[in-house]
Amino acid sequence: MQINRRSLLSLLASTFLFPASAVIAAPSEKVRFTLDWRIEGPAAPFLLARDKGYFAEEGLDVSIDVGTGSAGAVTRVASGAYDIGFADFNALVEYEARTPGSRVQGVYMVYNTTPTAVISLKKSAINRPADLVGKTLAAPIFDAGRKGWPAFAKSNQIAPNAVTWQTVEPALRETLLARGDVDAITGFSFTSVLNLESRGIKPDEIRVMPYASHGVEAYGNTLIASSELIREKPKVVAGFVRAFNRALKETLANPEAAVAHVKRQDPLVNEALELRRLKLALAACVVTPETRSSGLGAVNPERMRRAIAETSTAYGLSTTPAADVLYTSAFLPPKSVRMIK
C-alpha cells in the first residue's frame, strides 16, 4: 500500500502528539481524608489547601469528611475506608497496642503538644493540681483528658484515684460545670473555654490547667496515613503533606483569611467564634519552642519515646508500640520550608 508524503507526516505528528496530550489529561489521584471532628476553626488549613488548589497542584483530588472523634478517625484509616486522617496521636498509640500490625503511621505532627486540660471555674478555688484532690470531674469515658488523667496525676504527685469521675455526653460537659454540678472537667482547652463562654461564663472566671504545662509530654493531633497508601503511593502522601504544610504556614500568617474557608464550607458557623478557636489552637499546640527550633510537623525522638510510654501506662495498655511503628518523618518537606517565621 502506498502512503503519500502528506499522509505520512500526519501519521507521525499524531503518533508523537498523542502521549503528550494524554499526560496532560491524566486524572488527579483521589484521596479520601477524614477530620477528627466537626468543621470548626482548626480545620481551616485543610479547607484552605483544598480551596486554593494546593492539593490540586500536587495532583491530588482530596475529599474532606467530618469525623466523630480521634478513635473513629484512626479506625477509618486503618480499615481502608479513608486514606489519610487527622487524629490524636495517643489514639493511634492505643489502636496499635490493641491491634498490632495496623501499620497506620503519623506522617506530620500538627499539634506539638496535647490540647487536653483540666478546666474549672474561679469559684471552685482550683488553682493548682493538688487542689483537685477530692473533687468531682466530668468527661465522656473516651475523652483524651480523662484517659490521660493518670499521666497528669503522676506528673503532679496526685494519686490517680484522688478524684471522682462523672461520665457525661460531650454536649453536657460544660453545662454541668457552668451550673456548678461538678468541680472541673477535662477536654480540649480551646473547645471547652469557648463552650463555657457561650453558656454565659466570663473569661476571667475560667481556670485552665493544660496537661502540657503540667508535666505531660504527650503529643497531640497528627496526620495519619494508611499502610496501603504509604506502601503503594508514597508520592501521594508526600504531596498531601507538602500541600498541608504550605496551608498551615499560611494559616499561621493570616488566621483571619484562613477561617473564611471554614465559613465557606459551613455558612452556619460563627466566623468570629471559630477564629478564636483557631487562634487558641495554634497558640496552644502548634507554635511551641520545639516547632520553632525543629520546624512544623517534626517530633523529638527522645520525647516521642517517653510520650508513648507515658500514654501506654496511663491508658493501661499491655504493650508499648515502638516509635518508628507509629510515626515516620520520611514524608516531611525540608526543614527550611517548615520553619516558623
XYZ file of C-alpha atoms in Angstrom:
341
model
C 0.000 0.000 0.000
C 1.354 3.430 -0.928
C 1.401 6.276 1.621
C 1.928 9.770 0.247
C 4.191 12.321 1.930
C 1.330 14.340 3.467
C -0.331 11.261 4.974
C 2.984 10.101 6.423
C 3.627 13.457 8.099
C 0.116 13.492 9.552
C 0.586 9.964 10.893
C 3.913 10.832 12.523
C 2.519 14.012 14.065
C -0.422 12.211 15.644
C 1.888 9.471 16.948
C 4.157 11.889 18.803
C 1.491 14.334 19.988
C -0.928 11.811 21.493
C 1.168 10.755 24.505
C 1.764 14.394 25.467
C -1.920 15.223 25.400
C -2.688 12.046 27.323
C -0.296 13.035 30.108
C -1.846 16.493 30.402
C -5.302 14.964 30.666
C -4.273 12.417 33.327
C -6.810 12.432 36.180
C -5.849 13.554 39.670
C -5.230 10.953 42.376
C -8.314 10.735 44.583
C -7.592 10.944 48.314
C -10.222 10.286 50.986
C -9.482 12.398 54.060
C -11.267 12.361 57.426
C -11.169 15.009 60.109
C -11.318 14.033 63.766
C -14.356 16.200 64.482
C -16.754 18.727 63.021
C -15.950 21.626 60.698
C -14.504 24.131 63.154
C -11.679 26.678 63.222
C -8.833 24.126 63.472
C -9.971 22.549 60.199
C -9.039 25.760 58.350
C -5.659 24.603 56.929
C -7.220 21.537 55.309
C -10.026 23.529 53.727
C -7.627 26.267 52.636
C -5.340 23.721 50.951
C -8.297 22.334 49.031
C -9.954 25.642 48.136
C -6.768 27.378 46.996
C -5.689 24.443 44.877
C -2.634 23.380 46.885
C -3.740 19.749 46.853
C -4.586 20.003 43.164
C -1.102 21.340 42.401
C 0.234 18.098 43.884
C -2.024 16.102 41.567
C -4.493 15.260 44.324
C -8.283 15.367 44.358
C -8.970 15.469 48.109
C -12.401 14.923 49.650
C -12.771 16.128 53.258
C -15.268 14.493 55.616
C -16.145 15.326 59.220
C -15.295 12.881 61.985
C -16.762 11.542 65.207
C -13.586 11.563 67.307
C -9.957 10.566 67.031
C -10.550 6.889 67.734
C -13.022 6.799 64.860
C -10.599 8.589 62.539
C -7.863 6.049 63.291
C -10.275 3.171 62.664
C -11.424 4.713 59.387
C -7.858 4.912 58.106
C -6.836 1.507 59.472
C -9.818 -0.139 57.789
C -9.010 1.411 54.422
C -12.211 3.438 54.308
C -10.046 6.579 54.263
C -6.520 7.177 53.010
C -5.394 9.960 55.334
C -6.821 11.318 58.563
C -6.378 13.819 61.370
C -6.361 12.214 64.809
C -4.939 12.387 68.308
C -1.575 10.612 68.292
C -2.483 8.943 71.582
C -5.494 7.312 69.940
C -3.048 5.851 67.417
C -0.853 4.547 70.250
C -3.870 2.828 71.781
C -5.074 1.386 68.474
C -1.671 -0.098 67.616
C -1.298 -1.583 71.111
C -4.708 -3.231 70.901
C -4.478 -4.098 67.180
C -0.800 -4.821 66.481
C 0.395 -4.600 62.910
C -2.068 -1.993 61.651
C 0.874 -0.014 60.247
C -1.098 3.216 60.294
C 1.517 5.898 60.840
C 1.677 9.526 61.802
C 3.359 11.461 58.983
C 3.148 15.098 60.185
C 2.696 16.118 63.830
C 0.285 19.049 63.649
C -0.251 19.557 67.407
C 3.179 19.510 69.018
C 1.538 19.347 72.447
C -1.688 17.780 73.610
C -4.609 20.234 73.856
C -6.088 18.354 76.819
C -6.579 20.311 80.035
C -8.412 20.439 83.329
C -10.906 23.288 83.215
C -12.611 24.732 86.291
C -14.241 27.947 87.456
C -12.695 30.582 89.686
C -15.301 30.000 92.400
C -14.084 26.406 92.822
C -10.674 27.664 94.032
C -8.795 25.089 91.940
C -5.543 26.922 91.267
C -3.037 24.059 91.212
C -3.160 20.304 90.614
C -3.194 19.481 94.337
C -6.479 21.394 94.675
C -8.169 18.684 92.583
C -7.866 16.081 95.338
C -11.338 15.048 96.491
C -13.057 16.871 93.626
C -15.548 15.575 91.043
C -14.540 15.817 87.385
C -16.828 15.261 84.401
C -15.907 13.952 80.964
C -17.013 11.348 78.421
C -15.496 7.916 79.030
C -13.492 8.232 75.800
C -12.202 11.765 76.459
C -8.440 12.061 75.923
C -8.032 14.124 79.072
C -9.847 11.570 81.169
C -7.913 8.658 79.681
C -4.668 10.547 80.152
C -5.500 11.612 83.708
C -3.124 9.054 85.299
C -0.220 10.737 83.457
C -1.301 14.169 84.724
C -1.734 12.798 88.242
C 1.678 11.113 88.230
C 3.428 14.242 86.968
C 1.880 16.251 89.786
C 2.208 13.769 92.651
C -1.514 13.037 92.885
C -3.000 9.596 93.329
C -4.964 8.692 90.159
C -7.979 7.762 92.312
C -7.887 11.034 94.258
C -10.759 12.392 92.144
C -14.243 11.118 91.334
C -15.266 10.869 87.692
C -18.755 11.550 86.375
C -19.411 10.169 82.897
C -21.282 12.591 80.643
C -22.080 13.162 77.000
C -19.761 15.668 75.262
C -22.545 18.223 74.813
C -23.306 18.274 78.563
C -19.763 18.571 79.910
C -19.504 22.363 80.013
C -23.149 22.755 81.028
C -22.577 20.740 84.214
C -19.534 22.840 85.084
C -21.346 26.105 84.386
C -24.218 25.030 86.661
C -21.841 24.032 89.433
C -22.843 20.363 89.313
C -19.175 19.293 89.081
C -15.930 20.885 90.212
C -13.993 20.561 86.965
C -13.937 18.910 83.549
C -11.310 17.624 81.148
C -11.297 18.354 77.447
C -9.534 20.233 74.683
C -8.777 23.656 76.141
C -9.751 25.653 73.059
C -13.091 23.863 72.834
C -14.162 23.871 76.486
C -13.250 27.521 77.109
C -15.370 28.724 74.203
C -18.221 26.394 75.140
C -18.231 27.820 78.658
C -18.255 31.376 77.356
C -21.217 30.506 75.143
C -23.013 29.425 78.331
C -22.561 32.829 79.914
C -19.318 32.291 81.820
C -16.948 35.259 81.659
C -13.374 34.584 80.520
C -11.859 35.787 83.806
C -13.972 33.236 85.685
C -12.423 30.271 83.822
C -9.311 28.465 85.040
C -7.336 26.223 82.667
C -4.570 23.770 83.601
C -3.091 22.442 80.337
C -1.616 18.969 80.609
C 1.354 20.155 78.547
C 2.161 22.845 81.133
C 1.978 20.362 83.995
C 4.495 17.719 83.048
C 2.628 15.637 80.465
C 4.792 15.021 77.390
C 2.124 13.624 75.078
C 1.898 14.880 71.533
C -1.454 15.958 70.098
C -3.115 15.549 66.721
C -1.186 14.230 63.756
C -1.783 13.474 60.111
C -2.075 9.694 59.768
C -1.823 7.639 56.585
C -2.912 4.104 55.807
C -0.324 1.375 55.356
C -1.532 0.741 51.813
C -1.108 4.368 50.778
C 2.346 4.584 52.365
C 3.443 1.365 50.717
C 1.915 1.757 47.274
C 1.663 5.527 46.753
C 4.310 7.298 48.821
C 4.301 10.242 46.411
C 0.655 10.858 47.259
C 1.473 11.011 50.968
C 4.401 13.357 50.341
C 2.263 15.575 48.116
C -0.533 15.790 50.687
C 1.953 16.703 53.422
C 3.610 19.376 51.269
C 0.262 20.970 50.444
C -0.867 20.873 54.063
C 2.405 22.335 55.346
C 2.005 25.186 52.882
C -1.551 25.802 54.052
C -0.660 25.592 57.743
C 2.068 28.210 57.368
C -0.388 30.436 55.526
C -2.926 29.897 58.317
C -0.359 30.910 60.934
C 0.476 34.041 58.969
C -3.145 35.066 58.420
C -5.709 33.154 60.512
C -8.416 35.691 59.659
C -8.186 34.811 55.962
C -7.861 31.097 56.702
C -11.010 30.882 58.814
C -13.022 32.266 55.904
C -12.650 28.818 54.334
C -14.428 27.320 57.360
C -17.305 29.731 56.788
C -17.296 28.866 53.097
C -17.609 25.170 53.948
C -20.358 25.725 56.533
C -22.197 29.054 56.206
C -23.914 28.465 59.562
C -20.749 28.652 61.676
C -19.982 31.719 63.781
C -16.885 33.001 61.993
C -15.699 35.176 64.896
C -16.035 32.261 67.305
C -14.176 29.867 65.014
C -11.415 32.422 64.505
C -10.897 32.499 68.272
C -10.911 28.700 68.393
C -8.353 28.546 65.599
C -6.068 31.111 67.225
C -6.267 29.325 70.583
C -5.380 26.003 68.960
C -2.453 27.489 67.047
C -1.063 29.250 70.119
C -1.511 26.286 72.475
C -0.489 23.371 70.263
C 1.180 24.395 67.011
C 3.596 27.204 67.856
C 5.862 25.805 70.580
C 9.574 26.010 71.447
C 10.006 22.626 69.746
C 8.387 23.656 66.467
C 10.305 26.923 66.486
C 13.578 25.009 66.643
C 12.769 21.888 64.612
C 10.058 23.141 62.273
C 6.404 22.233 61.897
C 5.432 18.570 61.670
C 8.556 17.125 63.268
C 8.970 15.284 66.569
C 11.778 14.884 69.063
C 12.717 11.177 69.057
C 13.563 11.004 72.768
C 10.442 12.854 73.790
C 8.404 10.683 71.440
C 9.599 7.516 73.160
C 8.825 8.959 76.590
C 5.416 10.192 75.433
C 4.430 6.788 74.039
C 5.473 5.068 77.274
C 3.556 7.685 79.259
C 0.395 7.114 77.235
C 0.718 3.325 77.395
C 0.911 3.436 81.187
C -1.903 5.971 81.557
C -4.206 4.029 79.225
C -3.385 0.709 80.873
C -2.100 -0.832 77.638
C -0.470 -4.269 77.774
C 2.179 -3.342 75.199
C 4.075 -0.205 74.267
C 4.365 0.254 70.485
C 7.728 1.336 69.091
C 8.066 4.942 67.988
C 9.120 4.032 64.432
C 5.989 1.912 64.065
C 3.756 4.847 64.958
C 5.460 7.773 63.257
C 7.707 8.424 60.272
C 9.425 11.629 59.227
C 10.055 10.272 55.718
C 7.374 12.447 54.134
C 8.233 15.772 55.769
C 9.251 18.607 53.465
C 12.723 20.095 54.049
C 13.167 21.834 57.388
C 13.664 25.159 55.627
C 10.049 25.180 54.405
C 8.683 24.033 57.765
C 10.223 26.764 59.881
C 8.004 29.335 61.572
C 8.803 32.975 60.922
